[in-house]
Tab-separated table of C-alpha atoms in Angstrom:
chain	number	residue	atom	x	y	z
A	1	MET	CA	-28.391	2.339	-36.378
A	2	ASP	CA	-30.148	1.707	-33.078
A	3	SER	CA	-30.336	-2.012	-32.007
A	4	TYR	CA	-33.910	-1.644	-30.999
A	5	ILE	CA	-34.765	-0.505	-34.696
A	6	ASP	CA	-32.775	-3.526	-36.012
A	7	LEU	CA	-34.845	-5.628	-33.632
A	8	LEU	CA	-38.028	-4.159	-34.839
A	9	LYS	CA	-37.362	-4.735	-38.419
A	10	VAL	CA	-37.225	-8.412	-37.449
A	11	LEU	CA	-40.705	-8.311	-35.799
A	12	LEU	CA	-42.527	-5.813	-38.031
A	13	PRO	CA	-42.534	-4.904	-41.821
A	14	GLU	CA	-39.325	-2.856	-42.681
A	15	LEU	CA	-41.356	-0.301	-44.540
A	16	LEU	CA	-43.394	0.391	-41.448
A	17	ILE	CA	-40.237	1.067	-39.417
A	18	THR	CA	-38.586	3.007	-42.371
A	19	HIS	CA	-41.502	5.480	-42.931
A	20	PHE	CA	-43.151	5.670	-39.565
A	21	ASP	CA	-41.951	6.611	-36.007
A	22	ILE	CA	-43.116	4.801	-33.075
A	23	VAL	CA	-44.844	7.357	-30.849
A	24	LYS	CA	-46.291	5.322	-28.009
A	25	HIS	CA	-46.710	1.700	-26.837
A	26	GLU	CA	-48.833	-0.008	-24.249
A	27	SER	CA	-48.574	-3.363	-23.037
A	28	ASN	CA	-50.310	-5.646	-20.604
A	29	LYS	CA	-50.505	-9.365	-19.929
A	30	GLU	CA	-52.524	-10.145	-23.051
A	31	VAL	CA	-52.115	-7.381	-25.574
A	32	LEU	CA	-49.469	-5.094	-27.041
A	33	HIS	CA	-50.450	-1.884	-28.676
A	34	LEU	CA	-47.834	0.082	-30.901
A	35	TYR	CA	-48.667	3.472	-32.162
A	36	PHE	CA	-47.157	4.700	-35.361
A	37	GLU	CA	-47.127	8.135	-37.108
A	38	GLU	CA	-45.809	8.664	-40.710
A	39	LYS	CA	-42.486	10.643	-40.562
A	40	LYS	CA	-42.531	14.214	-41.704
A	41	ASP	CA	-40.115	13.418	-44.609
A	42	VAL	CA	-41.367	14.798	-47.957
A	43	PRO	CA	-42.359	11.871	-50.192
A	44	LYS	CA	-40.088	11.497	-53.065
A	45	GLU	CA	-42.941	11.533	-55.669
A	46	PHE	CA	-43.550	15.195	-54.387
A	47	SER	CA	-39.993	16.489	-54.132
A	48	SER	CA	-40.508	18.888	-57.064
A	49	ALA	CA	-43.787	20.416	-55.733
A	50	MET	CA	-43.989	22.853	-52.696
A	51	ILE	CA	-45.877	20.732	-50.111
A	52	ILE	CA	-46.239	20.827	-46.449
A	53	SER	CA	-47.276	18.598	-43.718
A	54	HIS	CA	-50.974	19.040	-43.159
A	55	GLY	CA	-52.050	16.671	-40.469
A	56	PHE	CA	-53.099	12.945	-40.530
A	57	HIS	CA	-55.675	10.701	-42.034
A	58	LYS	CA	-57.917	8.915	-39.412
A	59	GLU	CA	-55.898	6.330	-37.412
A	60	ILE	CA	-56.223	2.850	-38.566
A	61	THR	CA	-55.660	-0.337	-36.350
A	62	ILE	CA	-54.193	-3.587	-37.909
A	63	GLN	CA	-53.908	-6.893	-35.790
A	64	ASP	CA	-50.615	-8.323	-36.409
A	65	PHE	CA	-48.828	-11.678	-35.538
A	66	PRO	CA	-48.710	-12.385	-31.823
A	67	VAL	CA	-45.460	-11.913	-29.926
A	68	ARG	CA	-44.648	-14.110	-27.119
A	69	GLY	CA	-48.222	-15.003	-26.555
A	70	LYS	CA	-49.486	-11.267	-26.648
A	71	LYS	CA	-52.058	-10.025	-29.484
A	72	VAL	CA	-50.192	-7.188	-31.092
A	73	PHE	CA	-52.332	-4.305	-32.501
A	74	LEU	CA	-50.459	-1.620	-34.819
A	75	HIS	CA	-52.224	1.729	-34.636
A	76	ILE	CA	-51.186	3.603	-37.683
A	77	LYS	CA	-51.691	7.343	-38.683
A	78	ARG	CA	-50.896	8.291	-42.198
A	79	ARG	CA	-49.625	11.821	-42.856
A	80	ARG	CA	-51.499	14.306	-45.409
A	81	TRP	CA	-49.673	16.841	-47.405
A	82	LEU	CA	-50.867	20.243	-48.897
A	83	ASN	CA	-49.621	21.263	-52.054
A	84	LYS	CA	-49.206	24.982	-51.699
A	85	ASN	CA	-49.479	25.666	-55.188
A	86	THR	CA	-52.654	23.790	-56.140
A	87	LYS	CA	-54.144	23.814	-52.640
A	88	GLN	CA	-54.718	20.026	-52.930
A	89	ILE	CA	-54.204	17.378	-50.291
A	90	VAL	CA	-52.001	14.678	-51.310
A	91	GLN	CA	-50.467	11.442	-49.692
A	92	ARG	CA	-47.802	9.185	-50.253
A	93	ASP	CA	-48.066	6.653	-52.899
A	94	TRP	CA	-47.538	3.329	-51.066
A	95	GLU	CA	-47.341	1.391	-54.503
A	96	LEU	CA	-44.370	3.483	-55.529
A	97	VAL	CA	-42.582	2.805	-52.138
A	98	ALA	CA	-42.858	-0.964	-52.543
A	99	GLN	CA	-41.835	-1.145	-56.183
A	100	GLY	CA	-39.047	-3.544	-57.061
A	101	THR	CA	-39.187	-5.050	-53.633
A	102	ARG	CA	-39.830	-8.575	-52.577
A	103	MET	CA	-42.585	-8.861	-50.071
A	104	THR	CA	-43.726	-11.434	-47.807
A	105	VAL	CA	-47.579	-12.355	-47.836
A	106	GLU	CA	-48.234	-10.691	-44.492
A	107	PHE	CA	-46.274	-7.574	-45.696
A	108	ALA	CA	-48.318	-7.276	-48.931
A	109	ALA	CA	-51.576	-7.782	-46.731
A	110	PHE	CA	-50.308	-5.029	-44.601
A	111	LEU	CA	-49.910	-2.643	-47.543
A	112	LYS	CA	-53.345	-3.594	-49.007
A	113	VAL	CA	-55.002	-2.730	-45.797
A	114	LEU	CA	-52.999	0.520	-45.391
A	115	ASN	CA	-53.776	1.489	-49.003
A	116	LYS	CA	-57.546	1.390	-48.296
A	117	TYR	CA	-57.400	4.308	-46.099
């Protein structure tokens, strides 16, 4: 595994690093912006269905803990999927992803905000 991925897992929720790609970052003296897009991997809960990637939901922005005195904003785009048989739009069930894991309070809050969109 790349060392920068290991470092990011220390700073950010592991679920974010596991299921999202960092597509861009911007930094200045006071603020760090990290941009994430959900990976194109088919969610396990849809592995038996014929689904294809069908764009993204509207981007959400979450303020995270400061890093080295900089405010940190996470810009997250969740993927939508199209079930080719039913023509329904579906999305990953984030409650399934987190089942059986131990979460920190901040990670649970992250998922709560993410699940609203």
